[in-house]
Amino acid sequence: MARLTVLDLLRKKTDNEKIVMVTAYDYTMARLVDTAGVDMVLVGDSLGMVVQGHDSTLPVTLDDILYHTRAVGRGLSRAHLTADMPFLSYQVSPEDALRAAGRLLKESGAQSVKLEGGERTAPAIARIVEAGIPVVGHVGLTPQSVHAMGGFKVQGKGSEGDRVLRDALAVQEAGAFCVVLEGLPAKLAARITAELQIPTIGIGAGPSCDGQVLVCNDLLGLDLSFKPRFVKRYAELQHTVVGAVQAYAAEVRGGAFPDADHSFGMRKRAVSSEPDEDRIVKLY
Ligand code: KIV
């Protein structure tokens, strides 16, 4: 099955079809979300927080994104693959930005890249797009500016809304094919979505965006201590995982695992039509 292209995603706005995006950081999760039928998979720099355990996305490097994007790409057969551009890979100059974006396409198999920022990032977006690399914009709450924003805070309240709209328009003007709207009042996100020709993908931006994105760890409930208002948990896998590992530990300690069913015997196969129990199908 072919991967969804930029044209397929743009058509969804025209056809009034929502775009479903989710993050993934490894091959196993990529296979699962692709099987579930999402349209776009983002290797977000959120990996700095949910995979690496940092308290912001700032320490993530281009090599980190390259490593995780390669792994995710091996697990996708239908979803479009977007790689996030980490902090300082595009802010210094449009030339730096193009070099980093080019590496993401050449070395990881990403089909598009995502950059945070509006008017100030527009020259970098234009330079990347000019080279034939599709760009996803990201305005509103931009986590790489956490210190400038004074924390992870909803943006665009009151008269600040006009600035966020200008940012979204600048991103579109620079050539981005869609834009993430993060942490915005629902009314403002609806206004931006109506004004833009390109699709908007919301996170914490209400129901009117052309698509939605969530961090896979959040929607799966892998960390139940993290529950901001915009996250809806569709599972509570933290309980499932801890319960399963506790059951395993109890069986190992009590001698119930491994049992005969999970062990190999001494007898050789007499005829080749007998089941080959010695064959280990997948070895890590
Ligand atoms: O890094 C990330 O995962 C993101 C999404 C939450 C939009 O930027």
Short mmCIF file of C-alpha atoms and ligand atoms in Angstrom, two decimals, residues 23 42 44-46 84 114 138 180 182 203 213 215, ligand 1:
data_model
loop_
_atom_site.label_atom_id
_atom_site.label_comp_id
_atom_site.label_asym_id
_atom_site.label_seq_id
_atom_site.Cartn_x
_atom_site.Cartn_y
_atom_site.Cartn_z
CA THR A 23 3.04 10.73 17.25
CA LEU A 42 4.72 12.59 13.52
CA GLY A 44 7.73 14.73 17.38
CA ASP A 45 10.44 16.30 19.48
CA SER A 46 8.02 15.46 22.30
CA ASP A 84 9.99 17.31 13.67
CA LYS A 114 7.62 20.28 10.89
CA HIS A 138 3.27 24.90 14.01
CA VAL A 180 -0.43 22.50 13.65
CA GLU A 182 -1.42 24.06 19.53
CA ILE A 203 -3.92 19.89 19.67
CA VAL A 213 -2.93 15.25 16.69
CA VAL A 215 1.00 12.20 21.54
O1 KIV B 1 6.51 17.19 19.29
C1 KIV B 1 5.32 16.87 19.12
O2 KIV B 1 4.90 15.75 19.41
C2 KIV B 1 4.43 17.87 18.58
C3 KIV B 1 2.97 17.56 18.52
C4 KIV B 1 2.39 17.45 19.86
C5 KIV B 1 2.23 18.49 17.65
O3 KIV B 1 4.86 18.89 18.17
#
